[in-house]
PDB file of C-alpha atoms in Angstrom:
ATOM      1  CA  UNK A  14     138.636  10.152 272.028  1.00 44.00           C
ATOM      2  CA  UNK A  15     135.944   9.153 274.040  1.00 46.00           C
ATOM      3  CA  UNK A  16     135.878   7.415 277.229  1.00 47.00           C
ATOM      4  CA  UNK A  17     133.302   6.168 279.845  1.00 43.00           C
ATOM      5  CA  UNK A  18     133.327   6.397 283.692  1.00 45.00           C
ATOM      6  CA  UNK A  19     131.185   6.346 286.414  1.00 43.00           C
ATOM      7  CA  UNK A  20     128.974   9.469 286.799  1.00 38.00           C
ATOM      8  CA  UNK A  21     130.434  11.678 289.456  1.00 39.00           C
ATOM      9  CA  UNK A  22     127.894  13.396 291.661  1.00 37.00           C
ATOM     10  CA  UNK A  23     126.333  16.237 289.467  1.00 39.00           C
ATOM     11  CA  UNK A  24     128.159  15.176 286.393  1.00 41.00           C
ATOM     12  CA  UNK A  25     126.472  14.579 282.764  1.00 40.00           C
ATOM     13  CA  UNK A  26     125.639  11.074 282.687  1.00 42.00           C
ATOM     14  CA  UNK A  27     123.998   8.538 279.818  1.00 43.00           C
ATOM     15  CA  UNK A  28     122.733   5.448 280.758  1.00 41.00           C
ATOM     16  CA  UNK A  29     124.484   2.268 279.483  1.00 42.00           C
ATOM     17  CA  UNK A  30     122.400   0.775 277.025  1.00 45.00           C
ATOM     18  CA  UNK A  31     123.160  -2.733 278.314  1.00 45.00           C
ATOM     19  CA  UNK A  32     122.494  -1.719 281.748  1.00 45.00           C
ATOM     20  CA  UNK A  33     121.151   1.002 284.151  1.00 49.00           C
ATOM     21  CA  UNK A  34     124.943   1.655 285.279  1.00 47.00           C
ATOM     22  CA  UNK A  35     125.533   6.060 284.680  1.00 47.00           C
ATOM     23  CA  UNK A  36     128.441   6.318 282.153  1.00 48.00           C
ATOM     24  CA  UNK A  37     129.982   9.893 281.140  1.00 48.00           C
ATOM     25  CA  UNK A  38     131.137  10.338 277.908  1.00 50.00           C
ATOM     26  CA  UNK A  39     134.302  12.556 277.425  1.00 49.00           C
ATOM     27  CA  UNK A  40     135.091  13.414 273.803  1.00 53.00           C
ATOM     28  CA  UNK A  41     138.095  16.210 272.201  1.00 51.00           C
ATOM     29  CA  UNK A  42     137.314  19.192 270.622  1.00 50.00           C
ATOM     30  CA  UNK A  43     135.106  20.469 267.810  1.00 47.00           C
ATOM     31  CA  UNK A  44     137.688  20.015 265.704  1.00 48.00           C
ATOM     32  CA  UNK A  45     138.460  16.470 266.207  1.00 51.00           C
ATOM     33  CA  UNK A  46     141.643  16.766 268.117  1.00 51.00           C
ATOM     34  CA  UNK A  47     142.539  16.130 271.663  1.00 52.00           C
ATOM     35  CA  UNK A  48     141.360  17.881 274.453  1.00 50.00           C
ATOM     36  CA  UNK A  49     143.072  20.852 275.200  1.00 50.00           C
ATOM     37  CA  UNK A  50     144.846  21.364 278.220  1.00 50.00           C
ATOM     38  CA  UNK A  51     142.751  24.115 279.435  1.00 43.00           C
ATOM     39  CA  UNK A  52     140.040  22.312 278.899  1.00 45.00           C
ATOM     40  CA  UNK A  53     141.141  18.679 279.484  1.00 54.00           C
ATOM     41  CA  UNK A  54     139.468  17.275 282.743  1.00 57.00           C
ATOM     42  CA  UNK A  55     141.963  15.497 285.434  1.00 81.00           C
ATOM     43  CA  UNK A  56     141.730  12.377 286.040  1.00 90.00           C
ATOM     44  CA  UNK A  57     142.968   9.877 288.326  1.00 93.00           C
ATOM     45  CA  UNK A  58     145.199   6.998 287.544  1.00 94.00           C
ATOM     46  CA  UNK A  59     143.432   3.838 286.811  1.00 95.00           C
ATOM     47  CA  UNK A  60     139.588   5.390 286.246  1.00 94.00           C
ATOM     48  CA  UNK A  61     138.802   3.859 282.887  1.00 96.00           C
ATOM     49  CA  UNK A  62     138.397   0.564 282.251  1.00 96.00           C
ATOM     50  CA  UNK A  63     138.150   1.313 278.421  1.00 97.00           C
ATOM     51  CA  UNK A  64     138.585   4.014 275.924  1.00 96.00           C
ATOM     52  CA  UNK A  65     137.916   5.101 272.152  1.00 96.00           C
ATOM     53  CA  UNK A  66     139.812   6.675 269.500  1.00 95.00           C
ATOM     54  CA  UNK A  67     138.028   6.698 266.550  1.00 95.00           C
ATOM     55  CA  UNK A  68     138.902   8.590 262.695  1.00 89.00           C
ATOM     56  CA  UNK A  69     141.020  11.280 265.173  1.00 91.00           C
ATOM     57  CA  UNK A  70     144.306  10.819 265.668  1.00 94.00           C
ATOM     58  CA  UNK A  71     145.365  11.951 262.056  1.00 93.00           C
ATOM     59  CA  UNK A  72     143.767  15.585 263.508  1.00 92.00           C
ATOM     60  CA  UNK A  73     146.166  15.350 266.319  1.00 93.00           C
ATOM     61  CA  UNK A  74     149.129  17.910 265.043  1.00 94.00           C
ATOM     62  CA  UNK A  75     152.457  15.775 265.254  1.00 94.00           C
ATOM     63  CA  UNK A  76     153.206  12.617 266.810  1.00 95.00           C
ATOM     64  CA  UNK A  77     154.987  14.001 269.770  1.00 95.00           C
ATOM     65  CA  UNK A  78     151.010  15.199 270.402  1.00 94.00           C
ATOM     66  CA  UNK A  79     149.299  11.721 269.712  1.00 95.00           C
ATOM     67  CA  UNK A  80     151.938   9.978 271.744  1.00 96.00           C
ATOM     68  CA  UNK A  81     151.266  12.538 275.166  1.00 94.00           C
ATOM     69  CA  UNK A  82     147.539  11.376 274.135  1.00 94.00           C
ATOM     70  CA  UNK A  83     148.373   8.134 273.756  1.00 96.00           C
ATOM     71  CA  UNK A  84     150.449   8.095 277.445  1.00 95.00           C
ATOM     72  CA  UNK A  85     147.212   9.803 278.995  1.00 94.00           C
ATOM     73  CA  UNK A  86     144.804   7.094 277.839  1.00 95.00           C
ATOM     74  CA  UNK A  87     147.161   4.342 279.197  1.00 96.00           C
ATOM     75  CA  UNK A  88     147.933   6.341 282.708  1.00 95.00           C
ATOM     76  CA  UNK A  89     144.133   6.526 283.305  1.00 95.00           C
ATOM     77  CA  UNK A  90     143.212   2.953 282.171  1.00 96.00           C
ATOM     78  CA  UNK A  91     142.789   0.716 284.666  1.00 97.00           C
ATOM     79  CA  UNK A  92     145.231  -2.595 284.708  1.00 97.00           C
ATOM     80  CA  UNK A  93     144.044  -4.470 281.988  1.00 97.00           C
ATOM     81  CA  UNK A  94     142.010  -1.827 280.440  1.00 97.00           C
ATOM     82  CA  UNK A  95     141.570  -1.664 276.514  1.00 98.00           C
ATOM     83  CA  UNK A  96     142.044   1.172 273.866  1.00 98.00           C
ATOM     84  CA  UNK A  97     140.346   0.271 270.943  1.00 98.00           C
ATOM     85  CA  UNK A  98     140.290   2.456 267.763  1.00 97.00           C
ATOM     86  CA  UNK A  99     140.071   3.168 263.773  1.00 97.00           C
ATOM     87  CA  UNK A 100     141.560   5.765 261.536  1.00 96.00           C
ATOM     88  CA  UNK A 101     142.064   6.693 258.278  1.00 93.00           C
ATOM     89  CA  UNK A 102     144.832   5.545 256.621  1.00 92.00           C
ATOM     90  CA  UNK A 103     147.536   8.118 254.759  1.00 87.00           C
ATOM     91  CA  UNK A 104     146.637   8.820 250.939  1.00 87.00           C
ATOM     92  CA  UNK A 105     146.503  11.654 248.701  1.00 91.00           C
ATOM     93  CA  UNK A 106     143.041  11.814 248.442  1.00 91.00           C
ATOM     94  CA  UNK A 107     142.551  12.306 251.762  1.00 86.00           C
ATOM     95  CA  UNK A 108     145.011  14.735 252.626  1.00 85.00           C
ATOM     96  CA  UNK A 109     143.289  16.918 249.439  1.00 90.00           C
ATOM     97  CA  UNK A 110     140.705  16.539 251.759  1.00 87.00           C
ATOM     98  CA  UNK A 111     142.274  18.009 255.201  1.00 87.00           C
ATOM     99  CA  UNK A 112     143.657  21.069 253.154  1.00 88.00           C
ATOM    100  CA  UNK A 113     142.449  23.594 255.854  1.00 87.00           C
ATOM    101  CA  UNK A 114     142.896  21.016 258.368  1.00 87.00           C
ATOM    102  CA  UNK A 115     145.148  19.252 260.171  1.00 90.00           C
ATOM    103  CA  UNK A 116     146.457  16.345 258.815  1.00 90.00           C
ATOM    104  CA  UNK A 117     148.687  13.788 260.700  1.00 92.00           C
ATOM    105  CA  UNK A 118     148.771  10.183 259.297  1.00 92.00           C
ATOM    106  CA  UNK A 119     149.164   7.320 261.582  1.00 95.00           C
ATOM    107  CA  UNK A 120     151.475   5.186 259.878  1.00 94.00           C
ATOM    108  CA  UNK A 121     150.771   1.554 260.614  1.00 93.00           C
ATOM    109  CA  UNK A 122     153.922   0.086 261.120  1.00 90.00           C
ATOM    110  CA  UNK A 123     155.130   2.967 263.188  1.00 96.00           C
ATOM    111  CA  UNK A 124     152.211   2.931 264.918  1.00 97.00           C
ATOM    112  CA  UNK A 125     152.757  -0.719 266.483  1.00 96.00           C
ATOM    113  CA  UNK A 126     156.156   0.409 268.076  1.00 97.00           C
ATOM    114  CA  UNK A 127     154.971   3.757 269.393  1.00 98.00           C
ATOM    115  CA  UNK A 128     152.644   1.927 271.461  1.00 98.00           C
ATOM    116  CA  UNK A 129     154.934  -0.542 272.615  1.00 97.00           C
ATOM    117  CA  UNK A 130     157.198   2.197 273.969  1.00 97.00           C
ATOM    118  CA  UNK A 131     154.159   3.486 275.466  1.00 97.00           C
ATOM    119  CA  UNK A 132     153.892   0.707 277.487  1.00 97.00           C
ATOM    120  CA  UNK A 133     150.766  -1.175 275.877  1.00 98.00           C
ATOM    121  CA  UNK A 134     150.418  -4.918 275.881  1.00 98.00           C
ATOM    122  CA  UNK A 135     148.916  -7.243 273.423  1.00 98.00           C
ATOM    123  CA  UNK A 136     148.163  -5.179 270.568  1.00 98.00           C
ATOM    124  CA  UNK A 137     146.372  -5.832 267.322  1.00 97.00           C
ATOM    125  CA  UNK A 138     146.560  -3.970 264.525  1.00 97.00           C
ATOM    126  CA  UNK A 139     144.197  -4.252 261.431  1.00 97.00           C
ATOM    127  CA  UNK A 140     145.095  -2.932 258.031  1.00 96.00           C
ATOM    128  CA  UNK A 141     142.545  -2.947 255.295  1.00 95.00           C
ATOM    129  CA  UNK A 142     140.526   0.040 254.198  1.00 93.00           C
ATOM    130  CA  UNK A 143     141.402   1.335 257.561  1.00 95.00           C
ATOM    131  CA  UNK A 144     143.946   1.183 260.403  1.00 97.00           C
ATOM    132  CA  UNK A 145     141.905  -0.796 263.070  1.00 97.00           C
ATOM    133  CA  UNK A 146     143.486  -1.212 266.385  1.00 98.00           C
ATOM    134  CA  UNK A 147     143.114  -2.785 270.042  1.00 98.00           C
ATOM    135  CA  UNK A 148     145.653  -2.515 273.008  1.00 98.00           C
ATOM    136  CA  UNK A 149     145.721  -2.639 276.786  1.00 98.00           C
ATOM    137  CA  UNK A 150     147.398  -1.730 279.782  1.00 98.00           C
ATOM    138  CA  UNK A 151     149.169  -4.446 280.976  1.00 97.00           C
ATOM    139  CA  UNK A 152     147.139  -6.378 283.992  1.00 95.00           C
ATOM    140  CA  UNK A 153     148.451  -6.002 287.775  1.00 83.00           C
ATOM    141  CA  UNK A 154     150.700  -8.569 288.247  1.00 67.00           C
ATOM    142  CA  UNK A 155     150.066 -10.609 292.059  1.00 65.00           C
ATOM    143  CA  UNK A 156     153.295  -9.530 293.482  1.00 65.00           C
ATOM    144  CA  UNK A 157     152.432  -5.745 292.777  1.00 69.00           C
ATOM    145  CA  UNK A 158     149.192  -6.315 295.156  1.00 69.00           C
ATOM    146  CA  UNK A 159     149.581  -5.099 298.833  1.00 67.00           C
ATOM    147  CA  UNK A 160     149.189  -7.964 301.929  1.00 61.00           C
ATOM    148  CA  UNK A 161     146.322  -7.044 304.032  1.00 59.00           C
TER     149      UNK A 161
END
């Protein structure tokens, strides 16, 4: 996963290259999984207004794993934020591949339902040589906003 954020004071920070605004880049382990607790940074709610997950979920040991991944990403997108994403899709070949590895398929159709129950609004899914995938957090609605 990787996600970008506004560079906290003494933070490590990249430029955008569309603009001079700081960005920090957070990405899993060396192995391609999520981060682990330990390790895994706090955020606040709402911080993100986007994040990545690409070719790692199927490294992510069971789906009770991806979905507490999953959940994270949507708790610290902001209202309306995005997850967008690609991963491999199940075969043979590649699980040969992931012998000394994990190896946890995202099944498509399973896939769109799990983030549903999540709580993610207007999803798209794209199946061709690769699972391809966009969803968001659902947008505050105006009567959740505070009067002045």
């Amino acid at each position: 996963m990787a996600a970008h954020q506004g560079q906290p004071p003494g933070g490590r920070g990249d430029r955008d290259e569309s603009s001079s605004t700081p960005v920090r880049t957070i990405r899993g382990d060396e192995r391609g999984g999520p981060p682990r607790k330990r390790h895994r940074p706090e955020f606040a709610d709402d911080s993100f207004d986007s994040a990545a997950s690409f070719t790692m979920l199927h490294h992510v040991p069971t789906t009770a794993l991806q979905n507490l991944l999953l959940a994270e990403i949507l708790r610290v997108l902001r209202p309306g934020g995005v997850l967008v994403g690609a991963d491999s899709l199940p075969s043979q070949s590649l699980h040969a591949f992931h012998e000394d590895d994990v190896y946890n398929p995202v099944e498509p159709a399973a896939f769109l339902v799990r983030l549903q129950t999540l709580g993610y609004v207007d999803i798209t899914l794209g199946v061709g040589s690769r699972l391809t995938f966009s969803a968001h957090k659902p947008p505050v609605r105006l009567s959740e906003l505070s009067e002045p």
